Short mmCIF file of C-alpha atoms in Angstrom, two decimals:
data_model
loop_
_atom_site.label_atom_id
_atom_site.label_comp_id
_atom_site.label_asym_id
_atom_site.label_seq_id
_atom_site.Cartn_x
_atom_site.Cartn_y
_atom_site.Cartn_z
CA UNK A 810 0.33 0.01 -0.04
CA UNK A 811 1.12 3.55 -0.71
CA UNK A 812 2.56 5.56 2.54
CA UNK A 813 0.59 8.04 3.18
CA UNK A 814 -2.87 6.63 1.68
CA UNK A 815 -4.87 6.47 4.98
CA UNK A 816 -3.53 9.74 6.01
CA UNK A 817 -4.70 11.56 3.30
CA UNK A 818 -8.04 9.89 3.29
CA UNK A 819 -8.58 10.65 6.82
CA UNK A 820 -6.81 14.20 6.36
CA UNK A 821 -10.84 15.74 7.19
CA UNK A 822 -10.96 14.76 11.18
CA UNK A 823 -9.79 17.03 14.02
CA UNK A 824 -8.57 16.47 17.34
CA UNK A 825 -8.87 19.11 20.13
CA UNK A 826 -5.51 19.32 21.89
CA UNK A 827 -7.53 18.90 25.22
CA UNK A 828 -8.66 15.32 24.30
CA UNK A 829 -5.93 14.20 22.01
CA UNK A 830 -3.72 13.73 25.33
CA UNK A 831 -6.28 10.28 26.35
CA UNK A 832 -5.54 7.18 24.91
CA UNK A 833 -6.41 3.50 25.34
CA UNK A 834 -4.85 0.50 25.27
CA UNK A 835 -5.79 -2.60 23.32
CA UNK A 836 -4.56 -6.19 22.69
CA UNK A 837 -4.39 -7.77 19.15
CA UNK A 838 -2.83 -10.82 17.31
CA UNK A 839 -0.73 -11.02 14.21
CA UNK A 840 -3.25 -11.78 11.76
CA UNK A 841 -1.92 -9.62 8.53
CA UNK A 842 -3.40 -8.23 7.02
CA UNK A 843 -6.02 -7.27 9.19
CA UNK A 844 -3.64 -7.09 11.98
CA UNK A 845 0.08 -7.12 11.22
CA UNK A 846 3.11 -6.86 13.94
CA UNK A 847 5.38 -5.66 11.18
CA UNK A 848 3.48 -3.71 9.35
CA UNK A 849 3.93 0.20 9.61
CA UNK A 850 0.20 0.48 10.00
CA UNK A 851 -0.56 -1.96 11.70
CA UNK A 852 -2.93 -3.84 9.64
CA UNK A 853 -6.45 -2.99 8.01
CA UNK A 854 -8.27 -3.33 11.44
CA UNK A 855 -5.59 -1.44 13.49
CA UNK A 856 -6.32 1.63 11.17
CA UNK A 857 -9.96 1.65 11.59
CA UNK A 858 -9.60 0.68 15.07
CA UNK A 859 -6.84 4.26 15.46
CA UNK A 860 -8.77 6.05 13.60
CA UNK A 861 -12.23 5.70 15.08
CA UNK A 862 -10.47 6.92 18.23
CA UNK A 863 -8.63 9.65 16.61
CA UNK A 864 -12.43 10.67 15.52
CA UNK A 865 -13.28 10.90 19.09
CA UNK A 866 -10.36 12.57 20.50
CA UNK A 867 -8.17 9.61 21.94
CA UNK A 868 -5.08 7.82 20.97
CA UNK A 869 -5.18 4.09 20.36
CA UNK A 870 -2.17 1.66 21.87
CA UNK A 871 -2.17 -1.63 20.32
CA UNK A 872 -0.05 -4.48 21.57
CA UNK A 873 0.37 -7.54 19.64
CA UNK A 874 0.54 -10.91 21.59
CA UNK A 875 -0.78 -14.67 20.97
CA UNK A 876 -4.44 -14.67 20.47
CA UNK A 877 -5.17 -16.25 23.82
CA UNK A 878 -2.97 -14.44 25.64
CA UNK A 879 -4.44 -11.11 24.21
CA UNK A 880 -8.02 -12.17 25.27
CA UNK A 881 -7.13 -13.15 28.26
CA UNK A 882 -5.01 -9.66 29.28
CA UNK A 883 -8.47 -7.71 28.19
CA UNK A 884 -10.67 -9.30 30.07
CA UNK A 885 -11.57 -8.15 33.45
CA UNK A 886 -8.95 -5.54 32.80
CA UNK A 887 -8.56 -1.75 34.49
CA UNK A 888 -5.86 -0.93 32.08
CA UNK A 889 -6.48 -2.85 28.70
CA UNK A 890 -10.25 -1.93 27.15
CA UNK A 891 -10.24 -4.84 24.97
CA UNK A 892 -9.12 -6.67 21.95
CA UNK A 893 -9.71 -7.35 18.33
CA UNK A 894 -10.77 -8.40 16.00
CA UNK A 895 -13.89 -10.85 16.76
CA UNK A 896 -16.44 -12.59 14.92
CA UNK A 897 -19.96 -11.68 15.93
CA UNK A 898 -21.39 -13.93 18.50
CA UNK A 899 -21.38 -13.76 22.17
CA UNK A 900 -18.14 -13.54 24.28
CA UNK A 901 -17.97 -14.05 27.44
CA UNK A 902 -17.01 -10.98 29.30
CA UNK A 903 -17.31 -8.77 26.35
CA UNK A 904 -19.37 -6.69 24.71
CA UNK A 905 -18.89 -6.46 20.35
CA UNK A 906 -18.82 -3.04 18.89
CA UNK A 907 -19.90 -2.28 15.58
CA UNK A 908 -18.43 -3.90 12.74
CA UNK A 909 -15.23 -2.57 11.80
CA UNK A 910 -14.68 -4.25 8.59
CA UNK A 911 -15.61 -8.02 7.27
CA UNK A 912 -13.76 -10.97 6.39
CA UNK A 913 -14.77 -13.23 3.51
CA UNK A 914 -14.29 -17.18 4.62
CA UNK A 915 -14.36 -20.02 1.83
CA UNK A 916 -12.82 -22.52 0.60
CA UNK A 917 -9.14 -23.09 -1.06
CA UNK A 918 -8.89 -26.08 -3.42
CA UNK A 919 -5.70 -27.49 -5.11
CA UNK A 920 -6.03 -25.95 -8.77
CA UNK A 921 -7.95 -27.42 -11.41
CA UNK A 922 -10.08 -29.36 -8.62
CA UNK A 923 -13.84 -29.47 -9.04
CA UNK A 924 -15.50 -27.13 -7.07
CA UNK A 925 -17.66 -28.70 -4.27
CA UNK A 926 -21.02 -27.93 -3.64
CA UNK A 927 -21.51 -25.38 -0.30
CA UNK A 928 -23.94 -27.67 1.09
CA UNK A 929 -23.82 -29.61 4.09
CA UNK A 930 -23.61 -32.69 2.07
CA UNK A 931 -20.96 -31.34 -0.50
CA UNK A 932 -19.11 -30.30 2.48
CA UNK A 933 -19.69 -33.22 3.87
CA UNK A 934 -17.86 -35.06 1.33
CA UNK A 935 -14.51 -33.18 1.53
CA UNK A 936 -11.43 -33.85 3.84
CA UNK A 937 -11.23 -30.65 5.18
CA UNK A 938 -9.05 -28.97 6.78
CA UNK A 939 -9.58 -25.97 9.99
CA UNK A 940 -7.18 -24.16 12.22
CA UNK A 941 -7.91 -25.19 15.64
CA UNK A 942 -9.32 -22.02 17.39
CA UNK A 943 -10.39 -20.36 15.04
CA UNK A 944 -14.26 -19.35 14.35
CA UNK A 945 -16.02 -21.71 10.77
CA UNK A 946 -18.16 -20.23 8.22
CA UNK A 947 -22.09 -21.19 9.22
CA UNK A 948 -22.08 -23.51 6.08
CA UNK A 949 -18.76 -25.62 7.71
CA UNK A 950 -20.10 -25.33 11.30
CA UNK A 951 -23.81 -26.85 9.75
CA UNK A 952 -21.42 -29.50 8.02
CA UNK A 953 -19.37 -30.36 11.66
CA UNK A 954 -23.12 -30.78 13.35
CA UNK A 955 -24.05 -32.93 10.75
CA UNK A 956 -20.83 -35.41 11.11
CA UNK A 957 -18.07 -33.83 9.28
CA UNK A 958 -14.88 -34.43 10.97
CA UNK A 959 -12.62 -31.86 9.78
CA UNK A 960 -8.60 -32.01 10.15
CA UNK A 961 -7.63 -29.28 12.35
CA UNK A 962 -3.89 -28.04 12.47
CA UNK A 963 -2.20 -24.83 14.34
CA UNK A 964 -1.93 -22.67 11.19
CA UNK A 965 -3.06 -21.75 7.96
CA UNK A 966 0.31 -22.12 6.28
CA UNK A 967 0.30 -26.03 7.45
CA UNK A 968 -3.38 -26.30 5.82
CA UNK A 969 -2.14 -25.20 2.79
CA UNK A 970 1.08 -27.00 2.32
CA UNK A 971 -1.47 -29.89 3.28
CA UNK A 972 -3.64 -29.35 0.48
CA UNK A 973 -0.73 -29.02 -2.29
CA UNK A 974 0.39 -32.02 -1.04
CA UNK A 975 -3.19 -33.65 -1.70
CA UNK A 976 -3.21 -34.79 1.88
CA UNK A 977 -6.94 -32.69 1.95
CA UNK A 978 -9.35 -31.93 -0.18
CA UNK A 979 -9.91 -28.64 0.70
CA UNK A 980 -9.07 -26.00 3.67
CA UNK A 981 -11.22 -23.11 5.16
CA UNK A 982 -9.29 -19.95 5.21
CA UNK A 983 -9.79 -16.11 4.85
CA UNK A 984 -9.20 -14.44 1.59
CA UNK A 985 -7.12 -11.88 2.30
CA UNK A 986 -5.27 -13.59 4.91
CA UNK A 987 -4.57 -16.28 2.03
CA UNK A 988 -3.51 -13.98 -0.51
CA UNK A 989 -1.11 -11.83 1.93
CA UNK A 990 0.80 -15.45 2.89
CA UNK A 991 0.66 -16.77 -0.66
CA UNK A 992 2.65 -12.93 -1.47
CA UNK A 993 4.68 -13.06 1.61
CA UNK A 994 5.60 -16.86 3.23
CA UNK A 995 8.38 -18.03 1.97
CA UNK A 996 7.34 -21.34 3.29
CA UNK A 997 4.47 -21.41 0.67
CA UNK A 998 6.89 -20.32 -2.45
CA UNK A 999 6.98 -23.66 -4.00
CA UNK A 1000 3.19 -24.35 -3.92
CA UNK A 1001 1.85 -20.80 -4.47
CA UNK A 1002 0.74 -21.92 -8.09
CA UNK A 1003 -0.89 -24.72 -6.90
CA UNK A 1004 -4.25 -23.65 -4.57
CA UNK A 1005 -6.46 -21.43 -5.28
CA UNK A 1006 -9.68 -19.80 -3.40
CA UNK A 1007 -12.39 -21.21 -5.29
CA UNK A 1008 -15.49 -21.61 -2.93
CA UNK A 1009 -16.46 -18.03 -1.12
CA UNK A 1010 -18.76 -19.03 1.89
CA UNK A 1011 -19.40 -16.28 3.80
CA UNK A 1012 -18.72 -12.93 4.45
CA UNK A 1013 -18.24 -12.38 8.73
CA UNK A 1014 -18.27 -8.90 10.46
CA UNK A 1015 -15.15 -8.14 12.26
CA UNK A 1016 -14.74 -6.07 15.63
CA UNK A 1017 -13.64 -4.71 18.79
CA UNK A 1018 -14.64 -6.58 21.78
CA UNK A 1019 -14.38 -4.59 24.71
CA UNK A 1020 -14.59 -6.01 28.29
CA UNK A 1021 -17.60 -5.11 30.91
CA UNK A 1022 -15.95 -3.24 33.32
CA UNK A 1023 -17.24 0.59 33.90
CA UNK A 1024 -13.70 1.04 31.77
CA UNK A 1025 -14.54 -1.20 29.15
CA UNK A 1026 -18.33 0.18 28.98
CA UNK A 1027 -17.42 3.91 28.67
CA UNK A 1028 -14.60 3.08 25.93
CA UNK A 1029 -16.81 1.06 24.38
CA UNK A 1030 -19.38 4.48 23.78
CA UNK A 1031 -16.37 6.36 22.75
CA UNK A 1032 -15.81 3.94 20.21
CA UNK A 1033 -19.00 3.65 18.47
CA UNK A 1034 -19.18 7.31 18.43
CA UNK A 1035 -15.51 7.65 16.54
CA UNK A 1036 -16.12 4.88 14.22
CA UNK A 1037 -19.94 6.34 13.22
CA UNK A 1038 -17.57 9.15 11.11
CA UNK A 1039 -15.27 6.65 9.47
CA UNK A 1040 -16.09 4.83 6.10
CA UNK A 1041 -15.22 1.27 6.71
CA UNK A 1042 -16.61 0.08 3.85
CA UNK A 1043 -15.15 2.58 1.61
CA UNK A 1044 -11.62 2.27 3.20
CA UNK A 1045 -11.70 -1.74 3.13
CA UNK A 1046 -12.23 -1.42 -0.20
CA UNK A 1047 -9.55 1.05 -1.22
CA UNK A 1048 -7.03 -0.62 1.23
CA UNK A 1049 -6.98 -4.09 0.08
CA UNK A 1050 -7.03 -2.72 -3.48
CA UNK A 1051 -4.68 -1.00 -3.11
CA UNK A 1052 -2.44 -3.78 -1.36
CA UNK A 1053 -2.74 -5.95 -4.42
#
């Protein structure tokens, strides 16, 4: 992405000097391109979070941690207001913000393989790879409830390599995460032309999970006010178009 792209788009936001002293701490994981510890802007979700707080007169401080630790550090904390990104649904001890973007979940296949039907029966017929701890699309979740037994691994890269080697028929992954991994991970250099994102299943909204302490509730309300001033959908389209 071109340097200064987000700054130019959002140059119209003004923050008063008094409010500019306020800050809030959040946790996240390294899950590029949404949250990237190595990216100057921190990834798309980080850009939205920071701009929403900026619009409300706050500065967001973000700490990158392993996922479970990021969640635990934010829960019942008086110093950390919450974590992100989180998929929609009930999360014990947290309330979710309005959407800060959306992630397209689907299946990757070997290049040239027949595309399965996005139905319970179509998915049940697959030897399907998933990632431990990740939330599945509603279609895959329904197939699991109906008897599908996916092969779960610790990360997306492992699934991509298993798929390329023919050890599984398909793997579930976020489309933008898949594209980023193919472009940046050297462990996939020899297989990146062998696998394709072939079956979109569900676009899941992404959210900030604020804890239910008085501090978390206060910051959740402030964040919602700031987020209402940010064109999240428009920025997502431009962000990922510029990153291609």
